[in-house]
XYZ file of C-alpha atoms in Angstrom:
118
model
C 134.109 -66.954 4.396
C 131.613 -64.225 3.563
C 128.574 -63.758 5.738
C 125.161 -63.009 4.280
C 123.521 -59.698 5.128
C 120.274 -60.516 6.933
C 117.162 -58.568 7.874
C 118.449 -58.567 11.460
C 121.657 -56.860 10.279
C 119.577 -54.209 8.495
C 117.571 -53.506 11.651
C 120.738 -53.229 13.771
C 122.364 -50.914 11.210
C 119.263 -48.698 11.097
C 119.144 -48.583 14.904
C 122.801 -47.551 15.000
C 122.202 -44.749 12.486
C 119.161 -43.507 14.423
C 121.156 -43.653 17.657
C 123.959 -41.611 16.111
C 121.504 -39.064 14.713
C 119.723 -38.730 18.050
C 123.050 -38.344 19.865
C 124.189 -35.671 17.433
C 120.945 -33.768 17.821
C 120.968 -34.024 21.597
C 124.605 -32.923 21.714
C 123.998 -29.916 19.495
C 121.164 -28.632 21.672
C 123.268 -27.022 24.354
C 122.096 -25.884 27.737
C 124.554 -23.030 27.375
C 128.101 -22.203 28.280
C 129.324 -22.277 31.860
C 131.193 -19.165 33.011
C 133.287 -19.371 36.173
C 133.631 -16.401 38.494
C 136.127 -16.858 41.293
C 135.773 -15.182 44.678
C 139.176 -14.662 46.240
C 141.057 -11.843 47.961
C 137.821 -9.857 48.332
C 137.460 -9.709 44.530
C 135.315 -11.303 41.863
C 137.423 -12.520 38.953
C 136.763 -11.741 36.184
C 135.317 -8.295 36.836
C 133.107 -8.607 33.741
C 131.267 -11.594 32.246
C 129.716 -11.684 28.781
C 127.100 -14.425 28.564
C 124.194 -15.480 26.371
C 120.663 -16.483 27.347
C 120.872 -20.073 28.611
C 124.439 -19.750 29.911
C 125.284 -20.451 33.530
C 127.409 -18.168 35.687
C 129.005 -20.168 38.500
C 130.440 -18.339 41.492
C 133.186 -20.380 43.182
C 134.372 -19.360 46.633
C 138.108 -19.930 46.214
C 138.826 -17.824 49.294
C 139.442 -18.685 52.947
C 136.412 -16.713 54.149
C 132.669 -16.622 53.468
C 131.135 -14.498 50.718
C 127.636 -13.362 49.837
C 126.533 -13.371 46.182
C 124.090 -10.495 45.987
C 122.296 -9.094 42.922
C 120.108 -6.140 43.936
C 118.514 -5.820 40.456
C 114.740 -5.941 40.623
C 113.389 -8.547 38.220
C 114.686 -11.848 36.920
C 118.166 -11.527 38.361
C 117.405 -10.529 41.929
C 119.509 -12.959 43.989
C 120.770 -13.147 47.534
C 122.908 -16.128 48.528
C 124.535 -15.436 51.881
C 127.062 -17.574 53.715
C 128.842 -19.115 50.732
C 131.625 -20.985 52.531
C 135.123 -21.642 51.144
C 134.919 -24.362 48.499
C 131.189 -23.851 47.832
C 129.640 -22.693 44.562
C 126.456 -20.922 43.510
C 124.982 -20.676 40.010
C 122.813 -18.156 38.185
C 121.274 -19.058 34.816
C 121.016 -16.258 32.260
C 117.287 -16.117 31.473
C 116.922 -12.870 29.546
C 119.122 -10.272 27.842
C 120.341 -7.373 29.927
C 123.039 -6.248 32.299
C 123.324 -6.694 36.044
C 125.881 -6.162 38.772
C 126.855 -8.865 41.250
C 128.038 -7.662 44.657
C 129.241 -9.299 47.851
C 127.079 -8.366 50.823
C 130.118 -8.781 53.099
C 132.859 -7.059 51.089
C 131.786 -3.765 49.534
C 134.737 -3.662 47.086
C 133.630 -6.910 45.386
C 131.765 -6.374 42.143
C 131.379 -8.064 38.765
C 129.164 -6.967 35.882
C 127.294 -9.586 33.830
C 126.070 -8.691 30.343
C 123.633 -11.178 28.802
C 122.964 -11.187 25.036
C 120.376 -13.198 23.084
């Protein structure tokens, strides 16, 4: 038996289309890409990160000892996060184009360079 298409059906169909359109729009507006930098063996890996404004750089302490994420750059990227214990993470959001170096305040050989493009 065929069912008649009612005004209620039209409203539900329109709501579904609007919901799909809103979901597609919300999904396409990205907060940015997440870049993982591992801290292990007294090294940052990778040694270089290429990011875009809005991306997040997450530093994961995958080591057995503490580390200190330190960015001595004066300006938007000046950061000092000491005492990052094994298993902990710390994030920096790329806010403007440029280049900065990330060091470890405890291990002088640790260094990664982050380049941020528009």
